[in-house]
Structure formats: structure tokens, C-alpha cells
XYZ file of C-alpha atoms in Angstrom:
155
model
C -32.792 4.300 10.293
C -31.318 5.245 13.637
C -32.736 5.130 17.127
C -35.288 7.652 18.356
C -33.153 8.779 21.289
C -32.599 12.238 19.716
C -35.904 13.352 18.147
C -34.579 16.908 17.896
C -31.957 15.995 15.271
C -32.263 17.661 11.942
C -32.387 15.577 8.728
C -28.768 16.570 8.058
C -27.685 15.389 11.468
C -29.528 12.090 10.966
C -27.804 11.651 7.551
C -24.424 12.364 9.089
C -25.082 9.898 11.910
C -26.129 7.195 9.459
C -23.070 8.035 7.301
C -20.817 7.795 10.298
C -22.342 4.414 11.227
C -21.923 3.167 7.668
C -18.275 4.299 7.707
C -17.577 2.589 10.995
C -19.152 -0.658 9.643
C -17.041 -0.370 6.460
C -13.795 0.222 8.379
C -14.608 -2.713 10.716
C -15.337 -4.991 7.726
C -12.129 -3.972 5.890
C -10.052 -4.407 9.058
C -11.478 -7.912 9.515
C -10.832 -8.706 5.858
C -7.218 -7.540 6.136
C -6.687 -9.653 9.275
C -8.288 -12.806 7.967
C -7.134 -12.861 4.350
C -3.558 -13.931 4.868
C -3.064 -15.448 1.395
C -4.944 -13.291 -1.094
C -3.638 -15.394 -3.996
C -6.164 -18.063 -2.902
C -8.793 -15.796 -4.236
C -7.454 -15.880 -7.807
C -9.898 -17.467 -10.228
C -12.687 -17.400 -7.667
C -15.623 -15.332 -8.788
C -18.147 -13.592 -6.581
C -21.551 -15.164 -6.122
C -24.667 -13.610 -4.787
C -26.028 -15.720 -1.924
C -28.206 -18.441 -3.409
C -27.561 -17.365 -7.003
C -25.390 -18.385 -9.930
C -22.128 -16.529 -10.681
C -22.812 -13.153 -12.217
C -22.781 -13.375 -16.011
C -20.193 -11.160 -17.581
C -18.370 -10.574 -14.359
C -14.653 -10.780 -15.217
C -13.414 -9.629 -11.824
C -12.282 -12.417 -9.545
C -12.194 -12.091 -5.770
C -8.419 -11.399 -5.848
C -9.003 -8.311 -7.993
C -11.942 -7.319 -5.790
C -9.752 -7.796 -2.709
C -7.104 -5.457 -4.200
C -9.786 -2.894 -5.090
C -11.381 -3.014 -1.586
C -7.939 -2.545 -0.007
C -7.101 0.403 -2.299
C -10.397 2.123 -1.586
C -9.900 2.181 2.180
C -7.069 4.774 2.223
C -9.103 6.986 -0.139
C -12.051 6.880 2.236
C -9.817 7.517 5.222
C -8.174 10.501 3.465
C -11.535 11.889 2.439
C -12.860 11.567 5.982
C -9.746 13.253 7.397
C -10.063 16.185 4.986
C -13.757 16.604 5.928
C -12.932 16.509 9.668
C -10.127 19.079 9.165
C -12.448 21.676 7.602
C -13.564 24.389 9.951
C -17.308 25.155 9.805
C -16.787 28.566 11.378
C -14.968 29.890 8.269
C -17.896 29.085 6.085
C -20.517 30.342 8.546
C -18.971 33.796 8.882
C -19.742 34.735 5.251
C -23.376 33.689 5.466
C -24.234 35.985 8.412
C -23.785 39.187 6.377
C -25.961 38.188 3.442
C -28.645 35.928 4.896
C -31.650 37.863 3.536
C -32.039 36.188 0.110
C -30.215 32.971 0.830
C -32.887 30.799 2.474
C -33.781 29.181 -0.900
C -30.118 28.644 -1.711
C -29.467 27.223 1.794
C -32.444 24.852 1.407
C -31.045 23.657 -1.937
C -27.608 23.140 -0.487
C -29.063 21.204 2.432
C -31.055 19.070 0.076
C -27.974 18.412 -2.089
C -25.824 17.597 0.959
C -28.496 15.200 2.244
C -28.627 13.582 -1.223
C -24.842 13.119 -1.314
C -24.650 11.865 2.286
C -27.362 9.279 1.453
C -25.382 8.256 -1.648
C -22.206 7.918 0.344
C -23.991 5.822 2.923
C -25.310 3.556 0.169
C -21.853 3.149 -1.341
C -20.268 2.381 1.995
C -23.055 -0.142 2.750
C -22.366 -1.820 -0.607
C -18.632 -1.856 -0.009
C -19.215 -3.298 3.480
C -21.424 -6.049 2.023
C -18.809 -6.906 -0.607
C -16.027 -6.918 1.938
C -17.939 -9.210 4.292
C -18.857 -11.524 1.419
C -15.217 -11.739 0.319
C -14.088 -12.501 3.866
C -16.743 -15.222 4.199
C -15.758 -16.763 0.862
C -12.064 -16.733 1.841
C -12.991 -18.594 5.061
C -14.871 -21.163 3.009
C -11.839 -21.629 0.721
C -9.639 -22.268 3.756
C -12.119 -24.748 5.186
C -12.148 -26.614 1.893
C -8.340 -26.684 1.801
C -8.222 -27.976 5.375
C -10.823 -30.657 4.632
C -9.084 -31.810 1.454
C -5.689 -32.022 3.016
C -6.779 -33.398 6.338
C -5.509 -31.883 9.479
C -2.087 -33.018 10.685
C -2.044 -35.135 13.793
C 0.815 -33.659 15.716
């Protein structure tokens, strides 16, 4: 997972750290995609391929539609991250101090659920990052093919 620089980190902190790293990689990949894909229409009719595999059977989504989807997801992720960062943990903590006697089991359940959801979010972001990077690579290949077929101008 992460480095062993902070062995005192709790499982929740490690999940948050991995989630933050996955989010940074996702934002970096989408930023690169947005900078490189200047003509998204070149992706129309091009279907995704797994590396070294045949095109996915039954996949009706071309890379143009996937590009649009990946672009539309980014603001939702940014908005969700902003709303999480805006929440104040002190407001939630003040209620738990008064009634902490019977809540250890509930707290453990909540921690487990949070860890589960953070892990799921990390997996989704990793998947989106992989798809975004694959789309960007494929777009670059398409541009190379166009340049090769047209020949480069000799100015």
C-alpha cells in the first residue's frame, strides 16, 4: 500500500491516505487527458481494447462516449471532495463525548463501514484513472496514425 514512514497511522488514516493518492492520480490523469485530447471527435467509432486482448464483446460505448463520461465525472468527484473537506469533524465529535459508554461497538462498525467505503472509492478512482490513461494513450496512437498516413509537411 503506502510507505512505512508512519507506522503509527490507524487503518482509517491509511485508507484516507491511499484514497487521497488515488484521487490525485485520477485528477492528474484527467488533466492530462483534457490537455492532450484536442479533437475528441477522432474517438468516435473507436472502441476500447484491453491491452493485448480483442475488443470487448457487447461493448457499445466508443471512446468518444467514454471521454464525455470521464469528463463529466471529474466535476462530481471535485464537488464531493470539496463537500467532504468543508465538513467540520468537531461538530460530530461533540455529540459522542456525552454518550460514549455503549458506543464502542457502534463506533467499530462505523469505522469498518468507512474503511470499506474508502477502499471502494479508491478502487473506483483507480479504475477511472486506468480508463483515462488508456483513452489518452489510444488518442495519441490515433494522432500518430493520422500523421503517418498524411505524411508530415515539409515547410
